[in-house]
Amino acid sequence: MTAQPSTERGDLTPAARRVLEAASRLFYARGMHAVGVDAIAAEAGVTKKTLYDRFGSKEALEVAYLRDRDARWEALWRDRLAARPEPGVERVLVVFDAVADWMDAHGGRGCAAINARAEFDDPRHPVAVEVARQKAWVRDLLRDECAAAGLARPGDLADALALLYDGALAASGVGAGADPVGTARRAARDLCVAHGA
């Protein structure tokens, strides 16, 4: 059984934080299969033993990377939601504003979760399970925001908005279109209007 990585950076030792930061840079830039533990340990300035002592396995480190990135994304999105407390279409669309800023600061290769999922065929693999969990919470939060805004069929609308969100991330990662996030936001607004706002 794979060790479960901590999702809180504060719970990590300094060496474990260096390992996670190094793995994050390398996994995002090159992909998980292309990066071995030797490269991560060297980048972090630790031994492989330290890496295994802190994370248990490369697989656990991969999941920790996804959870850490997701936790930072969720914090940004929730901060933006807190700045717009009134329910409504503009609050629903905050996800696209937040993702545009995220991509400017942390993007370049698109969505880390989508990229990671593309590397694993088995839907039961811990990376695939983690990606599914992340995509489900995004969809659930969108559904809750749509419901709070009084939009019709919030579940169906959230499904469509989640597809626009993921599409914008994927298009950004491959350089498709001049402004994929802006295009997705405009389409999302149209969908929200069609659902009764």
Short mmCIF file of C-alpha atoms in Angstrom, two decimals:
data_model
loop_
_atom_site.label_atom_id
_atom_site.label_comp_id
_atom_site.label_asym_id
_atom_site.label_seq_id
_atom_site.Cartn_x
_atom_site.Cartn_y
_atom_site.Cartn_z
CA MET A 1 0.00 0.00 0.00
CA THR A 2 1.27 3.46 -0.91
CA ALA A 3 1.97 5.92 1.89
CA GLN A 4 -0.43 8.83 1.88
CA PRO A 5 1.44 12.09 1.46
CA SER A 6 0.68 15.07 3.62
CA THR A 7 -1.34 17.74 1.85
CA GLU A 8 -0.08 20.48 4.16
CA ARG A 9 3.29 22.05 3.43
CA GLY A 10 3.56 23.06 7.09
CA ASP A 11 3.58 19.36 8.04
CA LEU A 12 6.70 18.73 5.97
CA THR A 13 10.29 18.87 7.15
CA PRO A 14 12.56 21.35 5.33
CA ALA A 15 14.09 18.49 3.34
CA ALA A 16 10.65 17.17 2.40
CA ARG A 17 9.60 20.66 1.27
CA ARG A 18 12.68 20.85 -0.94
CA VAL A 19 11.85 17.44 -2.40
CA LEU A 20 8.25 18.47 -3.07
CA GLU A 21 9.29 21.77 -4.65
CA ALA A 22 11.88 20.05 -6.85
CA ALA A 23 9.42 17.34 -7.86
CA SER A 24 6.81 19.99 -8.62
CA ARG A 25 9.13 21.87 -10.96
CA LEU A 26 10.34 18.73 -12.70
CA PHE A 27 7.00 16.91 -12.95
CA TYR A 28 5.26 19.97 -14.37
CA ALA A 29 8.04 20.76 -16.84
CA ARG A 30 8.83 17.22 -18.03
CA GLY A 31 6.08 14.85 -16.92
CA MET A 32 6.01 12.24 -14.20
CA HIS A 33 7.26 9.27 -16.23
CA ALA A 34 10.19 11.26 -17.60
CA VAL A 35 11.50 12.28 -14.16
CA GLY A 36 13.20 9.77 -11.92
CA VAL A 37 13.87 9.93 -8.21
CA ASP A 38 17.59 10.48 -8.88
CA ALA A 39 16.82 13.74 -10.70
CA ILE A 40 14.42 14.88 -7.99
CA ALA A 41 16.88 14.11 -5.18
CA ALA A 42 19.69 15.91 -7.02
CA GLU A 43 17.49 18.96 -7.71
CA ALA A 44 16.41 19.05 -4.05
CA GLY A 45 19.94 18.56 -2.72
CA VAL A 46 19.02 15.42 -0.77
CA THR A 47 19.74 11.73 -0.99
CA LYS A 48 17.31 9.23 -2.48
CA LYS A 49 17.04 7.77 1.02
CA THR A 50 15.76 11.12 2.30
CA LEU A 51 13.21 11.27 -0.51
CA TYR A 52 11.95 7.76 0.31
CA ASP A 53 12.05 8.43 4.06
CA ARG A 54 9.84 11.50 3.61
CA PHE A 55 7.41 10.26 0.94
CA GLY A 56 7.66 6.46 0.88
CA SER A 57 7.60 6.11 -2.90
CA LYS A 58 7.72 8.05 -6.12
CA GLU A 59 4.00 7.36 -6.50
CA ALA A 60 3.27 9.00 -3.14
CA LEU A 61 5.41 11.97 -4.16
CA GLU A 62 3.44 12.28 -7.41
CA VAL A 63 0.19 12.42 -5.45
CA ALA A 64 1.70 14.91 -2.99
CA TYR A 65 2.71 17.13 -5.91
CA LEU A 66 -0.84 17.11 -7.29
CA ARG A 67 -2.37 17.75 -3.86
CA ASP A 68 0.01 20.61 -3.11
CA ARG A 69 -0.66 22.31 -6.43
CA ASP A 70 -4.39 21.76 -6.02
CA ALA A 71 -4.39 23.18 -2.50
CA ARG A 72 -2.70 26.35 -3.75
CA TRP A 73 -5.19 26.64 -6.65
CA GLU A 74 -8.14 26.10 -4.32
CA ALA A 75 -6.85 28.79 -1.94
CA LEU A 76 -6.60 31.29 -4.81
CA TRP A 77 -10.10 30.49 -6.08
CA ARG A 78 -11.63 30.70 -2.59
CA ASP A 79 -9.86 34.03 -1.97
CA ARG A 80 -11.41 35.37 -5.16
CA LEU A 81 -14.83 34.05 -4.14
CA ALA A 82 -14.47 35.72 -0.74
CA ALA A 83 -13.80 39.03 -2.49
CA ARG A 84 -17.14 38.69 -4.32
CA PRO A 85 -19.52 37.51 -1.58
CA GLU A 86 -22.84 38.17 -3.35
CA PRO A 87 -24.23 35.17 -5.27
CA GLY A 88 -24.64 35.69 -8.99
CA VAL A 89 -23.20 35.09 -12.42
CA GLU A 90 -20.09 37.18 -11.77
CA ARG A 91 -19.31 35.04 -8.73
CA VAL A 92 -19.75 31.88 -10.83
CA LEU A 93 -17.36 33.31 -13.43
CA VAL A 94 -14.68 34.09 -10.83
CA VAL A 95 -13.16 30.69 -11.58
CA PHE A 96 -12.12 31.94 -15.03
CA ASP A 97 -10.62 35.13 -13.63
CA ALA A 98 -8.69 33.15 -11.04
CA VAL A 99 -7.48 30.60 -13.58
CA ALA A 100 -6.23 33.36 -15.89
CA ASP A 101 -4.10 34.73 -13.05
CA TRP A 102 -2.99 31.20 -12.06
CA MET A 103 -1.90 30.40 -15.60
CA ASP A 104 0.08 33.63 -15.80
CA ALA A 105 1.91 32.77 -12.58
CA HIS A 106 2.08 28.95 -12.66
CA GLY A 107 0.97 27.78 -16.09
CA GLY A 108 2.77 27.34 -19.33
CA ARG A 109 2.01 23.67 -19.78
CA GLY A 110 -1.68 23.79 -18.91
CA CYS A 111 -3.35 21.84 -16.15
CA ALA A 112 -1.00 19.74 -14.05
CA ALA A 113 -3.81 17.32 -13.22
CA ILE A 114 -4.84 16.78 -16.85
CA ASN A 115 -1.20 16.36 -17.84
CA ALA A 116 -0.65 13.85 -15.05
CA ARG A 117 -3.78 11.86 -15.86
CA ALA A 118 -2.64 11.52 -19.47
CA GLU A 119 0.37 9.53 -18.24
CA PHE A 120 -1.60 6.80 -16.45
CA ASP A 121 -3.95 4.35 -18.18
CA ASP A 122 -5.28 2.67 -15.05
CA PRO A 123 -8.16 4.68 -13.52
CA ARG A 124 -7.37 3.02 -10.17
CA HIS A 125 -3.79 4.31 -10.10
CA PRO A 126 -3.37 6.77 -7.18
CA VAL A 127 -2.54 9.62 -9.58
CA ALA A 128 -5.70 8.95 -11.61
CA VAL A 129 -7.77 8.73 -8.42
CA GLU A 130 -6.34 12.04 -7.18
CA VAL A 131 -7.05 13.76 -10.50
CA ALA A 132 -10.65 12.47 -10.43
CA ARG A 133 -11.04 13.81 -6.88
CA GLN A 134 -9.73 17.23 -7.93
CA LYS A 135 -12.00 17.45 -10.97
CA ALA A 136 -14.99 16.40 -8.85
CA TRP A 137 -14.47 19.15 -6.26
CA VAL A 138 -14.14 21.78 -9.00
CA ARG A 139 -17.41 20.61 -10.54
CA ASP A 140 -19.11 20.46 -7.13
CA LEU A 141 -18.03 24.00 -6.24
CA LEU A 142 -19.27 25.24 -9.61
CA ARG A 143 -22.60 23.48 -9.01
CA ASP A 144 -22.92 25.10 -5.59
CA GLU A 145 -22.18 28.54 -7.03
CA CYS A 146 -24.69 28.04 -9.84
CA ALA A 147 -27.34 26.96 -7.35
CA ALA A 148 -26.62 29.95 -5.08
CA ALA A 149 -26.97 32.22 -8.12
CA GLY A 150 -30.43 30.78 -8.78
CA LEU A 151 -29.46 29.36 -12.16
CA ALA A 152 -31.59 26.60 -13.65
CA ARG A 153 -30.30 23.03 -13.61
CA PRO A 154 -27.14 23.85 -11.64
CA GLY A 155 -25.74 20.34 -12.00
CA ASP A 156 -26.01 20.34 -15.78
CA LEU A 157 -24.65 23.88 -15.95
CA ALA A 158 -21.73 22.95 -13.69
CA ASP A 159 -20.90 20.03 -15.99
CA ALA A 160 -20.74 22.42 -18.96
CA LEU A 161 -18.74 25.03 -17.05
CA ALA A 162 -16.27 22.37 -15.89
CA LEU A 163 -15.75 21.35 -19.53
CA LEU A 164 -15.09 24.98 -20.47
CA TYR A 165 -12.69 25.29 -17.53
CA ASP A 166 -10.75 22.14 -18.44
CA GLY A 167 -10.79 23.06 -22.12
CA ALA A 168 -9.36 26.49 -21.38
CA LEU A 169 -6.58 24.93 -19.30
CA ALA A 170 -5.77 22.35 -21.97
CA ALA A 171 -5.85 24.94 -24.77
CA SER A 172 -3.58 27.23 -22.76
CA GLY A 173 -1.12 24.38 -22.31
CA VAL A 174 -0.80 23.74 -26.03
CA GLY A 175 -0.94 27.37 -27.09
CA ALA A 176 -4.27 27.05 -28.90
CA GLY A 177 -6.07 30.33 -29.50
CA ALA A 178 -5.14 33.84 -28.50
CA ASP A 179 -7.04 33.83 -25.20
CA PRO A 180 -8.55 30.44 -24.35
CA VAL A 181 -9.49 31.42 -20.79
CA GLY A 182 -11.18 34.62 -21.97
CA THR A 183 -13.03 32.70 -24.68
CA ALA A 184 -14.16 30.11 -22.13
CA ARG A 185 -15.30 32.88 -19.76
CA ARG A 186 -17.43 34.50 -22.46
CA ALA A 187 -18.99 31.15 -23.36
CA ALA A 188 -19.60 30.45 -19.66
CA ARG A 189 -21.39 33.81 -19.30
CA ASP A 190 -23.63 32.93 -22.26
CA LEU A 191 -24.46 29.59 -20.67
CA CYS A 192 -25.26 31.21 -17.36
CA VAL A 193 -27.56 33.72 -19.07
CA ALA A 194 -29.29 30.86 -20.89
CA HIS A 195 -29.84 29.18 -17.51
CA GLY A 196 -31.85 32.06 -16.16
CA ALA A 197 -29.64 34.84 -14.83
#
